[in-house]
PDB file of N, CA and C in Angstrom:
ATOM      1  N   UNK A   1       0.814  -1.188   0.000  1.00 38.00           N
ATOM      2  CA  UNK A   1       0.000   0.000   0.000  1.00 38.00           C
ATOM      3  C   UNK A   1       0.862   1.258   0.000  1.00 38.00           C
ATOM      4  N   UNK A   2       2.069   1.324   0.612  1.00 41.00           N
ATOM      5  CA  UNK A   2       2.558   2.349   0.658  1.00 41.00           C
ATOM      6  C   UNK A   2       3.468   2.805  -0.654  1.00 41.00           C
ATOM      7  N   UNK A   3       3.812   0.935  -1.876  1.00 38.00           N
ATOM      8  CA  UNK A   3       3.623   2.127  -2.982  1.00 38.00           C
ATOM      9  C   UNK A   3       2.983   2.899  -3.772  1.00 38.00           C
ATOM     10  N   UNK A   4       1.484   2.824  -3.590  1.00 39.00           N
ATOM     11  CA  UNK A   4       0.528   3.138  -3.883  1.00 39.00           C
ATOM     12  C   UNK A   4       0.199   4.605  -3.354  1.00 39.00           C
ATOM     13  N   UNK A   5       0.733   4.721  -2.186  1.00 38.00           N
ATOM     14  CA  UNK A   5       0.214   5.951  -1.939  1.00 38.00           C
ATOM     15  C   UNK A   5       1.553   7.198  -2.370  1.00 38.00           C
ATOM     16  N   UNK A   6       2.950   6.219  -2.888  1.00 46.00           N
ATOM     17  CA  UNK A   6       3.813   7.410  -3.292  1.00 46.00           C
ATOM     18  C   UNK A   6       3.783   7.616  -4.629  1.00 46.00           C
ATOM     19  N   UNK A   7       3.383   6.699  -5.224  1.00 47.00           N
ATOM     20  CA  UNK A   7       2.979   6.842  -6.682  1.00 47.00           C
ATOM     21  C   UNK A   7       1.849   7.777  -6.789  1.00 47.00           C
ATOM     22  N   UNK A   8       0.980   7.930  -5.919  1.00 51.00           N
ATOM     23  CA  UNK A   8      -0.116   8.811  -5.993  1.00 51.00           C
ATOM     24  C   UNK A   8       0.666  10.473  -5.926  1.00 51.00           C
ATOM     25  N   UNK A   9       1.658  10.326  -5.040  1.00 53.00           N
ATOM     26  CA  UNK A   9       1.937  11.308  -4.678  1.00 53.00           C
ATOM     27  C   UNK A   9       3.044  11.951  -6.028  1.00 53.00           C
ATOM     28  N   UNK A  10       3.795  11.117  -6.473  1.00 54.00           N
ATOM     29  CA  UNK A  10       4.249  11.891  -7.789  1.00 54.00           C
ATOM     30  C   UNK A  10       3.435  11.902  -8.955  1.00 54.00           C
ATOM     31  N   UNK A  11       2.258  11.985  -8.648  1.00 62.00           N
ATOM     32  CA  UNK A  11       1.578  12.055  -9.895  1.00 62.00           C
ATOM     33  C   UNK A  11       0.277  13.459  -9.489  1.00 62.00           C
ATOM     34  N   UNK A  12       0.870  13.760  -8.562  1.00 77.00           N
ATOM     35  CA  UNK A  12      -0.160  15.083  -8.166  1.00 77.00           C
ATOM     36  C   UNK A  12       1.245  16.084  -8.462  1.00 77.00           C
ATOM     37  N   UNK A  13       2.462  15.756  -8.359  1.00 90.00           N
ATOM     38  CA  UNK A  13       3.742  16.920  -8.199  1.00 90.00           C
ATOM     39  C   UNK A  13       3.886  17.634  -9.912  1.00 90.00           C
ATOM     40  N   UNK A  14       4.462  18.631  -9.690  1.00 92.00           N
ATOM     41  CA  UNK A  14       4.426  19.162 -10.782  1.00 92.00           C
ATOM     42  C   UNK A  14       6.298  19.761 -10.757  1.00 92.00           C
ATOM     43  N   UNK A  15       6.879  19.938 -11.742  1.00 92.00           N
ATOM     44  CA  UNK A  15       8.487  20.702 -11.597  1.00 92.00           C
ATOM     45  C   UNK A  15       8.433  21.639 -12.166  1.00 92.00           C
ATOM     46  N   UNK A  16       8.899  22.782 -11.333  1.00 93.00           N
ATOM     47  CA  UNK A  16       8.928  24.024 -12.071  1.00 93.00           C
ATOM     48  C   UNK A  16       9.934  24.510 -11.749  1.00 93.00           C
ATOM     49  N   UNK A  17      10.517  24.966 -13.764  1.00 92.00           N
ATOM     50  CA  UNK A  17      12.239  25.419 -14.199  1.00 92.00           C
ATOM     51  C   UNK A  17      12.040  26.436 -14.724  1.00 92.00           C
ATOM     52  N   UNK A  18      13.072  26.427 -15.176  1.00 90.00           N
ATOM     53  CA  UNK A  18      13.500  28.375 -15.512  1.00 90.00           C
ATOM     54  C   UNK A  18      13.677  27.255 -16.977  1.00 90.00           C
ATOM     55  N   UNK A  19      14.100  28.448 -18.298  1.00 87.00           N
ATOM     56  CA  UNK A  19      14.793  28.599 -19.477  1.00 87.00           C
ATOM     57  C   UNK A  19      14.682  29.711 -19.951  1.00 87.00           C
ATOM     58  N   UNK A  20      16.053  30.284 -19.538  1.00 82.00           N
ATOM     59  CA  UNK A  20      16.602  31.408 -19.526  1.00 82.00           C
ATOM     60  C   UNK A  20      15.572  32.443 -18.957  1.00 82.00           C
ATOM     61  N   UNK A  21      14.627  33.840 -19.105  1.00 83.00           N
ATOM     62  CA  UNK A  21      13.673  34.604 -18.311  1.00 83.00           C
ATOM     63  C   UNK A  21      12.824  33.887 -17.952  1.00 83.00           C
ATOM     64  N   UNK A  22      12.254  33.066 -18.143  1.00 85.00           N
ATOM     65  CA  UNK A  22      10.781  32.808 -18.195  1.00 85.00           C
ATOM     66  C   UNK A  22      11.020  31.212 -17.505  1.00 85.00           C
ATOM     67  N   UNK A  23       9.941  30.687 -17.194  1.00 89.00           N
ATOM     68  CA  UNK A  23       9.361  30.053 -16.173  1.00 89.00           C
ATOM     69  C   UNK A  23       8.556  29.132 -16.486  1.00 89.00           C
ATOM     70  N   UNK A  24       8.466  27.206 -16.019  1.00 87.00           N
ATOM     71  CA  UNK A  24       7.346  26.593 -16.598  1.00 87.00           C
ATOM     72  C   UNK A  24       7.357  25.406 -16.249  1.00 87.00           C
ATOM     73  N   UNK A  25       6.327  25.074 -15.659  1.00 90.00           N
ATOM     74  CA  UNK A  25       5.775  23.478 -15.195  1.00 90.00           C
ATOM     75  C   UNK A  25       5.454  22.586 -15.954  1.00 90.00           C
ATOM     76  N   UNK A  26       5.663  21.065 -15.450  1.00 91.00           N
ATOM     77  CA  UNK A  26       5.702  19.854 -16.288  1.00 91.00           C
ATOM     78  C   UNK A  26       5.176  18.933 -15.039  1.00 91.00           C
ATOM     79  N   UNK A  27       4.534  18.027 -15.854  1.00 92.00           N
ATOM     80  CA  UNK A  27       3.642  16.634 -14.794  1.00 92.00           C
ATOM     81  C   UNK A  27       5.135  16.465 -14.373  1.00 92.00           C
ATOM     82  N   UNK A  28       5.441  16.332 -12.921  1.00 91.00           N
ATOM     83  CA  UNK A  28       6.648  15.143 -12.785  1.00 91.00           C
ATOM     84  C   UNK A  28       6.505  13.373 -13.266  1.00 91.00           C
ATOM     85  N   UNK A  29       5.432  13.348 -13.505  1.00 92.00           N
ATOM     86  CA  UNK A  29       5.309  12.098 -13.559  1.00 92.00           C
ATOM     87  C   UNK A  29       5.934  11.515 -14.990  1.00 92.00           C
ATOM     88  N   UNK A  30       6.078  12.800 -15.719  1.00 93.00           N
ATOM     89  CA  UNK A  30       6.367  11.901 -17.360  1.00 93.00           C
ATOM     90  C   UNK A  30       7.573  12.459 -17.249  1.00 93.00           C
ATOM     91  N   UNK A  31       8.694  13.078 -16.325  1.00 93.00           N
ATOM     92  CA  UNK A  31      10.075  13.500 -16.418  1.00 93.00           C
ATOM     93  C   UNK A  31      10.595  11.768 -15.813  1.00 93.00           C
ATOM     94  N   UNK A  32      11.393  11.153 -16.620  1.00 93.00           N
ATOM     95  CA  UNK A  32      11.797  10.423 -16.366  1.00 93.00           C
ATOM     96  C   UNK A  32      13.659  10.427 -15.236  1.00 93.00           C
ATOM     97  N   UNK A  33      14.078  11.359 -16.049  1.00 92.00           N
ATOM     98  CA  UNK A  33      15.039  11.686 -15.048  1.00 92.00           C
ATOM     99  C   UNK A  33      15.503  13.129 -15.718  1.00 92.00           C
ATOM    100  N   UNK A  34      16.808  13.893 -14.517  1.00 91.00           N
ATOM    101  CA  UNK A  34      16.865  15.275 -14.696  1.00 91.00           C
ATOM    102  C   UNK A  34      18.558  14.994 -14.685  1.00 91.00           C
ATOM    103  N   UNK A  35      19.024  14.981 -15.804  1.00 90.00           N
ATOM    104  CA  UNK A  35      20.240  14.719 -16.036  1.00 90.00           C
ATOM    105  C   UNK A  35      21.786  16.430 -16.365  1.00 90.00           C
ATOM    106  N   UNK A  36      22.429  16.319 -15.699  1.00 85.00           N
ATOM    107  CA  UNK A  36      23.360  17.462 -16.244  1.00 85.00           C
ATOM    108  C   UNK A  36      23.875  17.422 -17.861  1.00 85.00           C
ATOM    109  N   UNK A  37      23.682  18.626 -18.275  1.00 71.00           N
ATOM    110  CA  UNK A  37      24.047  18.566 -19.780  1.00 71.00           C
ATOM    111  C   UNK A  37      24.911  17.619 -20.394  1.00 71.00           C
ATOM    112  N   UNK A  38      24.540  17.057 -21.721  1.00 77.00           N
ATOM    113  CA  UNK A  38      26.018  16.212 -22.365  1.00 77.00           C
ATOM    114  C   UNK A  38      26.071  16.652 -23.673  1.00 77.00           C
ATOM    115  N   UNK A  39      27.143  16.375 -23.970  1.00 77.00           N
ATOM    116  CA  UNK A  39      27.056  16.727 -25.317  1.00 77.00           C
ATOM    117  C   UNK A  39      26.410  16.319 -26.611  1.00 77.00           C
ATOM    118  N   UNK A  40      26.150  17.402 -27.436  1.00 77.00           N
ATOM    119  CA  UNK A  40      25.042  17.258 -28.444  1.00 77.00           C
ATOM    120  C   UNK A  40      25.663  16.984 -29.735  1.00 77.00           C
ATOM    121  N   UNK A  41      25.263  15.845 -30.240  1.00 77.00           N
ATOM    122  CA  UNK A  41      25.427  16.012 -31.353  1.00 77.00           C
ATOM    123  C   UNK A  41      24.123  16.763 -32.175  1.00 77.00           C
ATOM    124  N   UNK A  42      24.414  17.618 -33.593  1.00 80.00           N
ATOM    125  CA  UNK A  42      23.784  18.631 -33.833  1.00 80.00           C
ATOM    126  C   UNK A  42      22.695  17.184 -35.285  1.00 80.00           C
ATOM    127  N   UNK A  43      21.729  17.783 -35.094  1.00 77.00           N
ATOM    128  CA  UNK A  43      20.735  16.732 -35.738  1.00 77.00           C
ATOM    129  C   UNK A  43      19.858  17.137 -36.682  1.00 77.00           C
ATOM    130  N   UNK A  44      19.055  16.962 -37.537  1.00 74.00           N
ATOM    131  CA  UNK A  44      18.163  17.159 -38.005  1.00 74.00           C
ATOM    132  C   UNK A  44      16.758  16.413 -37.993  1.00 74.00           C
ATOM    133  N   UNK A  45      17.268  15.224 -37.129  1.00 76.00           N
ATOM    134  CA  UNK A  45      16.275  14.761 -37.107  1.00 76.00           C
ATOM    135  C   UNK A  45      15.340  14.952 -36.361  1.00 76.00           C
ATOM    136  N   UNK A  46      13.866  14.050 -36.174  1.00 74.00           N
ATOM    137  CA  UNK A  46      12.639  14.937 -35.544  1.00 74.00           C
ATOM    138  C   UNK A  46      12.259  15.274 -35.855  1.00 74.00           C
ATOM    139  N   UNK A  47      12.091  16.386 -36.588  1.00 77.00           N
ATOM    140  CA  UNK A  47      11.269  17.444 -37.337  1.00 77.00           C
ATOM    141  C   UNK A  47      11.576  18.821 -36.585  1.00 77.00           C
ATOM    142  N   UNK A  48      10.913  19.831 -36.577  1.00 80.00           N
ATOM    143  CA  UNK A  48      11.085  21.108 -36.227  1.00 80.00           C
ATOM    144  C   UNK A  48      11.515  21.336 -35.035  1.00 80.00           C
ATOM    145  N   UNK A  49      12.066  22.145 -34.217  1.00 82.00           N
ATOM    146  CA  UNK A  49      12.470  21.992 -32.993  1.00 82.00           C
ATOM    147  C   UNK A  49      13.607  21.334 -32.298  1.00 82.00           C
ATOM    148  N   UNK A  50      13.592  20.266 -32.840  1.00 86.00           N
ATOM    149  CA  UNK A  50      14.247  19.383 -32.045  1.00 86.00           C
ATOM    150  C   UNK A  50      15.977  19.439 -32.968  1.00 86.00           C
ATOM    151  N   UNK A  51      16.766  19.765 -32.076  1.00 83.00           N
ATOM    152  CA  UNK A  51      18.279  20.568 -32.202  1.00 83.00           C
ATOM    153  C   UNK A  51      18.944  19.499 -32.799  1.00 83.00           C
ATOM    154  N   UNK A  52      19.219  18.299 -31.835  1.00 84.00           N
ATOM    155  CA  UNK A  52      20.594  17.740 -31.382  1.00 84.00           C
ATOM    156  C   UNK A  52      19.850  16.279 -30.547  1.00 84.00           C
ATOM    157  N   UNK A  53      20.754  15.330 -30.664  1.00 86.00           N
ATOM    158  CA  UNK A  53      20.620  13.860 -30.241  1.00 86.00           C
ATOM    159  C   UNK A  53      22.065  13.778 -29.509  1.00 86.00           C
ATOM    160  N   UNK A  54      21.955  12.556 -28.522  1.00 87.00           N
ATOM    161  CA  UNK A  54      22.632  12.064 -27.853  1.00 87.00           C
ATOM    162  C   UNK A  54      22.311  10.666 -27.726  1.00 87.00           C
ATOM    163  N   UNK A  55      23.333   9.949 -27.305  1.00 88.00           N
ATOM    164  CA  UNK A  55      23.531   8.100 -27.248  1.00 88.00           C
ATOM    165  C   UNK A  55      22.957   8.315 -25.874  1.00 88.00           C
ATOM    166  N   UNK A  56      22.095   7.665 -24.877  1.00 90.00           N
ATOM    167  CA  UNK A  56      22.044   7.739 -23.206  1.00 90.00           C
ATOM    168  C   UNK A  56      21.606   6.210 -23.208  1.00 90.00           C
ATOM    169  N   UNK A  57      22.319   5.314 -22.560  1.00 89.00           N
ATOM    170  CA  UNK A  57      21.980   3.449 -22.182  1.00 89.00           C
ATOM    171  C   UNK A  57      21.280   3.215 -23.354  1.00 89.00           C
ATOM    172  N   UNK A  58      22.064   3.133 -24.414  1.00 89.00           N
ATOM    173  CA  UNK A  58      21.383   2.188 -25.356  1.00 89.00           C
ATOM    174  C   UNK A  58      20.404   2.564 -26.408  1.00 89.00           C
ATOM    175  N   UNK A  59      19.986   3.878 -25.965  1.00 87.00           N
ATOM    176  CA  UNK A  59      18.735   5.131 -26.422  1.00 87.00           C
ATOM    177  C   UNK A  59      19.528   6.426 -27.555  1.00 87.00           C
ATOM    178  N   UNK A  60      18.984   6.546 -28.317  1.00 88.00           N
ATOM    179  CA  UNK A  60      19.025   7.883 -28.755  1.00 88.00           C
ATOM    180  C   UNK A  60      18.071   8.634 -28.496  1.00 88.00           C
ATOM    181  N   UNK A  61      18.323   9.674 -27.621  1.00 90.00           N
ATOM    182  CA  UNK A  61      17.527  10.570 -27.068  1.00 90.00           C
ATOM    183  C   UNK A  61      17.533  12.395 -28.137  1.00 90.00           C
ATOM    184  N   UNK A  62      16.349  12.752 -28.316  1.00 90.00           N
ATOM    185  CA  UNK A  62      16.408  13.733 -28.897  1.00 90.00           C
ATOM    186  C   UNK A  62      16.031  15.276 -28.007  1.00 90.00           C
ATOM    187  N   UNK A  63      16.903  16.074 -28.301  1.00 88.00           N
ATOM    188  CA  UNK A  63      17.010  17.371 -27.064  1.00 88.00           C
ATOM    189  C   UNK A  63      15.657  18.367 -28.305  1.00 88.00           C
ATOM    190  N   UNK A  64      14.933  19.001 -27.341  1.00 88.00           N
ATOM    191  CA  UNK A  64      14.004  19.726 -27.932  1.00 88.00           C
ATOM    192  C   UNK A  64      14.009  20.786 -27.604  1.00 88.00           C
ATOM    193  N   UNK A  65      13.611  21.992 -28.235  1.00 85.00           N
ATOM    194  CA  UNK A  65      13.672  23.282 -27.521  1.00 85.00           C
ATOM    195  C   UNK A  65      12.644  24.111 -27.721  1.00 85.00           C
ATOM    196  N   UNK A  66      12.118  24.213 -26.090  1.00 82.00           N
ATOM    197  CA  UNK A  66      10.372  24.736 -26.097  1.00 82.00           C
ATOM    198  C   UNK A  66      10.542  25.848 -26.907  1.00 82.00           C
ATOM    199  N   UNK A  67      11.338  26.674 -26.781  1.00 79.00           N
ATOM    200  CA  UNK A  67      10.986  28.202 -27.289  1.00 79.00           C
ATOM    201  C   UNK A  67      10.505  28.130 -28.521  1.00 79.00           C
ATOM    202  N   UNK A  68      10.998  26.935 -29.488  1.00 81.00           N
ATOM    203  CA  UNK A  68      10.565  27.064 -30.656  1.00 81.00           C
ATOM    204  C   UNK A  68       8.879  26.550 -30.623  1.00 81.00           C
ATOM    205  N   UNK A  69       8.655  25.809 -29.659  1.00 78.00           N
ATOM    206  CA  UNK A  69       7.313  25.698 -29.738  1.00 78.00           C
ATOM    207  C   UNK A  69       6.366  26.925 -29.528  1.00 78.00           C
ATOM    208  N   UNK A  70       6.853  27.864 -28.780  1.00 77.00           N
ATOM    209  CA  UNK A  70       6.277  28.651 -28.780  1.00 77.00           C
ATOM    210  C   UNK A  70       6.002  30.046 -29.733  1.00 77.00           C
ATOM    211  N   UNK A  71       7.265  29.878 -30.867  1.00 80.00           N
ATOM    212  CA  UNK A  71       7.684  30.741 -31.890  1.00 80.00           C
ATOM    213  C   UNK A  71       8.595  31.929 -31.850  1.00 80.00           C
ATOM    214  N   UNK A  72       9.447  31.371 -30.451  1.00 78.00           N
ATOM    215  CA  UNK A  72      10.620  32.425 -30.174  1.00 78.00           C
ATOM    216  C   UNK A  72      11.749  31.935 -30.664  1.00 78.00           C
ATOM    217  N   UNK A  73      12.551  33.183 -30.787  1.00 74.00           N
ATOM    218  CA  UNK A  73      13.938  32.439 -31.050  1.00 74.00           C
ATOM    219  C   UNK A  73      14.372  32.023 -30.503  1.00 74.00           C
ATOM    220  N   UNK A  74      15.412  30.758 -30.864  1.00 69.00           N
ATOM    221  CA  UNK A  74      16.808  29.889 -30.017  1.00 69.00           C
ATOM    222  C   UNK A  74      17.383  30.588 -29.489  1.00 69.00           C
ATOM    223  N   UNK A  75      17.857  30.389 -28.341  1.00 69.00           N
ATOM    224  CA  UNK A  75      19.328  31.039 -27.765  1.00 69.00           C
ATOM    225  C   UNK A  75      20.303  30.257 -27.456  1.00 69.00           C
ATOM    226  N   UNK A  76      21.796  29.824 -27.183  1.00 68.00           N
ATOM    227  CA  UNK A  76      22.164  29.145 -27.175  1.00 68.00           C
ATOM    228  C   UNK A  76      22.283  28.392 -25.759  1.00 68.00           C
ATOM    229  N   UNK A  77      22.545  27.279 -25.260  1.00 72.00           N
ATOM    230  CA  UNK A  77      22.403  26.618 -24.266  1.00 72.00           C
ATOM    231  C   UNK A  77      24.008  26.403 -24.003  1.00 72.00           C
ATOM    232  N   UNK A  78      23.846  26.286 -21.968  1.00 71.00           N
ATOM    233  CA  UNK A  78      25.559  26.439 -21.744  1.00 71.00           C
ATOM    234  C   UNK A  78      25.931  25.119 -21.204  1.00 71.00           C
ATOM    235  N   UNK A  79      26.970  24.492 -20.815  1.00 67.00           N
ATOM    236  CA  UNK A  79      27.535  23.650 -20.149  1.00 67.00           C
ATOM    237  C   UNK A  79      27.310  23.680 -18.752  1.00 67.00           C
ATOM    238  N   UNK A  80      26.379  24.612 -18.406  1.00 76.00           N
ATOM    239  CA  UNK A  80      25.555  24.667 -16.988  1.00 76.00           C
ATOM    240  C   UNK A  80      24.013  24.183 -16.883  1.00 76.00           C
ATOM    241  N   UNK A  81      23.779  23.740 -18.091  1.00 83.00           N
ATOM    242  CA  UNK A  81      22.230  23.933 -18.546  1.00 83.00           C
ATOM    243  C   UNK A  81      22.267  22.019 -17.794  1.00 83.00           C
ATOM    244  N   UNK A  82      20.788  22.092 -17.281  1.00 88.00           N
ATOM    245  CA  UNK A  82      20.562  20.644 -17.027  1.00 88.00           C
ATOM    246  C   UNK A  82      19.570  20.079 -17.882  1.00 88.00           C
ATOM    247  N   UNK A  83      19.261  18.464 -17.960  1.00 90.00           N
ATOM    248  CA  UNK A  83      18.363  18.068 -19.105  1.00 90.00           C
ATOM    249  C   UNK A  83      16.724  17.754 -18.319  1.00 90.00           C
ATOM    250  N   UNK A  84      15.723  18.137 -19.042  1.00 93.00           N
ATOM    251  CA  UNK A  84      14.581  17.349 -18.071  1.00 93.00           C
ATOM    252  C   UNK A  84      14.337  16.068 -19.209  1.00 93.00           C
ATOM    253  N   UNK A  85      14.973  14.718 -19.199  1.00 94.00           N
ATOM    254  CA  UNK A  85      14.286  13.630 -19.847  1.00 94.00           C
ATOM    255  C   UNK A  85      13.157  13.264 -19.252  1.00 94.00           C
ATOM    256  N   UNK A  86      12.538  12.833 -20.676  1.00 94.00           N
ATOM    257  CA  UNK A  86      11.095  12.816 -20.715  1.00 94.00           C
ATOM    258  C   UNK A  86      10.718  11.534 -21.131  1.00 94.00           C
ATOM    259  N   UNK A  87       9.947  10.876 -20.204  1.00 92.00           N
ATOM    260  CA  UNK A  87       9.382   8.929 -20.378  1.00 92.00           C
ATOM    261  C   UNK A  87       9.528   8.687 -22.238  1.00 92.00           C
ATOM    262  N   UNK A  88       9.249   9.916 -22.898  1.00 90.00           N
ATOM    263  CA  UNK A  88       9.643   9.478 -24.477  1.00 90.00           C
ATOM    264  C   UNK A  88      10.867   9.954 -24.564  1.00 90.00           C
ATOM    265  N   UNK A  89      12.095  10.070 -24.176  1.00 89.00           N
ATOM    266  CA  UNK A  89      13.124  10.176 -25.252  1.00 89.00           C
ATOM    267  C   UNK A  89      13.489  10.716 -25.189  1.00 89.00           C
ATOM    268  N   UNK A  90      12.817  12.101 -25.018  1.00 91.00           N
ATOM    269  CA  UNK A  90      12.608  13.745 -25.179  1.00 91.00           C
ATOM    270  C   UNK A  90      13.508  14.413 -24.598  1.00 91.00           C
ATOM    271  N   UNK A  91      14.607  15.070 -24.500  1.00 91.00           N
ATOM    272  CA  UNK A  91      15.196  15.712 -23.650  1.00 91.00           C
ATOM    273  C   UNK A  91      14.788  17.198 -23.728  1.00 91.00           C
ATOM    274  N   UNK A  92      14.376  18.282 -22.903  1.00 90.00           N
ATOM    275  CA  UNK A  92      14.321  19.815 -22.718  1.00 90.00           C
ATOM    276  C   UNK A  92      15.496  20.361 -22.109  1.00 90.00           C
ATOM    277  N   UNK A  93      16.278  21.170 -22.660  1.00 89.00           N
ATOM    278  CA  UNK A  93      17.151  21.513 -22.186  1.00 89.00           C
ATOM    279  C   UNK A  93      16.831  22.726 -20.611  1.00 89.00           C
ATOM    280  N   UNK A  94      17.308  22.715 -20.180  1.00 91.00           N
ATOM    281  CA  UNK A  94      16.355  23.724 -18.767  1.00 91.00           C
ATOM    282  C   UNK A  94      17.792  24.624 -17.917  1.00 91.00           C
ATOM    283  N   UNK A  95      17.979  25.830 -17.722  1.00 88.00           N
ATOM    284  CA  UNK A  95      18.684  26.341 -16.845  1.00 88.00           C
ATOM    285  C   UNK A  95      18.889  25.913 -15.496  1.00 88.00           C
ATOM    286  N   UNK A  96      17.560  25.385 -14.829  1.00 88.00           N
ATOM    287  CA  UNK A  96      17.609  25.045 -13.971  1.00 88.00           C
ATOM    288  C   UNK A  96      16.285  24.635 -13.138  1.00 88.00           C
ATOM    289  N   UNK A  97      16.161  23.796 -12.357  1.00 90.00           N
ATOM    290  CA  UNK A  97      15.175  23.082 -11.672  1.00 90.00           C
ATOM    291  C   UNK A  97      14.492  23.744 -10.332  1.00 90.00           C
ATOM    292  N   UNK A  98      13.504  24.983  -9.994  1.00 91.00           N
ATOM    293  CA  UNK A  98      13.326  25.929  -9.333  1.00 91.00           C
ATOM    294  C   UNK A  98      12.578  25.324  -7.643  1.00 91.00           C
ATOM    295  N   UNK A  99      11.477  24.426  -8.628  1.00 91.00           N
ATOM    296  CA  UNK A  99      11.072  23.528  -7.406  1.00 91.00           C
ATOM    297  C   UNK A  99      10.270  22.357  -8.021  1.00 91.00           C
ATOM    298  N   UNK A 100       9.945  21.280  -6.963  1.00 88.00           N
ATOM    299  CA  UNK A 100       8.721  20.368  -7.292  1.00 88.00           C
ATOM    300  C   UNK A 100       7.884  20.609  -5.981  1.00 88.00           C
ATOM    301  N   UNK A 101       6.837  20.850  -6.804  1.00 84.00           N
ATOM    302  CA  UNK A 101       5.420  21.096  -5.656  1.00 84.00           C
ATOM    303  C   UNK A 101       4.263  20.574  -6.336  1.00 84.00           C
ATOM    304  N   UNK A 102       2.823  20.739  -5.608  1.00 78.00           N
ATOM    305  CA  UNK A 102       1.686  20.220  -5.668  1.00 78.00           C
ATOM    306  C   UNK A 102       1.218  21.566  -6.970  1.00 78.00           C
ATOM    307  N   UNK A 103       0.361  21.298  -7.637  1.00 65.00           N
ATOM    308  CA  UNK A 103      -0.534  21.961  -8.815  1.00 65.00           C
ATOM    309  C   UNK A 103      -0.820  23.372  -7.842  1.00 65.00           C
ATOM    310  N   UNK A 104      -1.393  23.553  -7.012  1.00 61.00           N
ATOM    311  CA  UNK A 104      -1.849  24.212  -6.257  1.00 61.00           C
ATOM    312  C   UNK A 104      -0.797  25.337  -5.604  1.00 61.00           C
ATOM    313  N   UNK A 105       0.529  24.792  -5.210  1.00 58.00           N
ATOM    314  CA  UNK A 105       1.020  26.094  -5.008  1.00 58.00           C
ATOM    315  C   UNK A 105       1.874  26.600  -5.860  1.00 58.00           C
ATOM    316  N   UNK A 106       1.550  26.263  -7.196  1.00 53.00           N
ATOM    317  CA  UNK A 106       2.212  26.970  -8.303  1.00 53.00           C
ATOM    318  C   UNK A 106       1.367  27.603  -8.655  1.00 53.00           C
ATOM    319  N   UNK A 107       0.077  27.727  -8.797  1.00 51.00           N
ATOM    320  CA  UNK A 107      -0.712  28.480  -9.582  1.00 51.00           C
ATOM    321  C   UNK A 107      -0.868  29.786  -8.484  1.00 51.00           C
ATOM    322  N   UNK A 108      -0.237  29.657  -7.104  1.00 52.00           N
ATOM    323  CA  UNK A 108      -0.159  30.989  -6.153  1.00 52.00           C
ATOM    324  C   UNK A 108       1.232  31.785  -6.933  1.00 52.00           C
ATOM    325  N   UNK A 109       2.106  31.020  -7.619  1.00 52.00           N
ATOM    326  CA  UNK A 109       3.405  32.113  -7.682  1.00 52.00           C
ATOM    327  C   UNK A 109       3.106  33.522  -8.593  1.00 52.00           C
ATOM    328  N   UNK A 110       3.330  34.610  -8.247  1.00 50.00           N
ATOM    329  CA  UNK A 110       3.364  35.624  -8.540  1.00 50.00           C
ATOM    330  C   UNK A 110       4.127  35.971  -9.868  1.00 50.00           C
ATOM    331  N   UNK A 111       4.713  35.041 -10.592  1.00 49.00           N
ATOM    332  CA  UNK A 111       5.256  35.142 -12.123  1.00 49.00           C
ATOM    333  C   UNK A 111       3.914  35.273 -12.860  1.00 49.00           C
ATOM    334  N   UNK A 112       4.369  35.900 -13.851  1.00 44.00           N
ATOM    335  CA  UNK A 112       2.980  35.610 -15.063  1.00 44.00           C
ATOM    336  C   UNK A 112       2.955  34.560 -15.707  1.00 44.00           C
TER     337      UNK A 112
END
C-alpha cells in the first residue's frame, strides 16, 4: 500500500524550471530523469524543434527546444544547462530546476 500511496503522490507533483527569463511546469510524472548537460550532437532529425541527439543506455535521445514551440527564437544553451528527460526520449534543455510542488502552489506564484 505504501507504494501506492507514493505513486499517488508523484503524480499530483508538478516541476517548475527556468529557461533562460521565463518560467514553466511539467507533470513530474512523465520526467523520467533530470540529467546534467552532455554533449550534443547537432541533428536534423525529428522534425522542427528538435536541435541535437545524444547516445544515453542504449537510447538515442532527442534534445528539444520549447521556445521554438512557442515561436521564439533559439538562444544558445551552456555547459551549466541541465536536461529534463522525458518517459519518451525527449530531452528539454532547462537552466535550472526551481522547485517540485503540488498543482496548487504553483498556480499561487506571482510570475505571469
Amino acid at each position: 500500500m505504501g507504494s501506492i500511496f507514493q505513486r499517488n503522490a508523484i503524480d499530483s507533483q508538478w516541476i517548475l524550471f527556468r529557461i533562460h527569463d521565463r518560467r514553466f511546469a511539467i507533470e513530474a510524472k512523465i520526467v523520467k530523469e533530470i540529467l546534467s548537460i552532455v554533449p550534443f550532437n547537432p541533428s536534423f532529425l525529428g522534425g522542427p524543434g528538435f536541435f541535437a541527439t545524444f547516445p544515453l543506455r542504449g537510447n538515442l535521445v532527442y534534445a528539444f527546444d520549447l521556445r521554438y514551440y512557442w515561436g521564439e527564437q533559439a538562444a544558445p544553451y551552456s555547459a551549466q544547462d541541465n536536461l529534463l528527460l522525458l518517459e519518451n526520449h525527449i530531452a528539454i534543455p532547462i537552466q535550472e530546476v526551481l522547485e517540485i510542488s503540488e498543482l496548487d502552489s504553483l498556480s499561487n506564484a506571482n510570475d505571469p
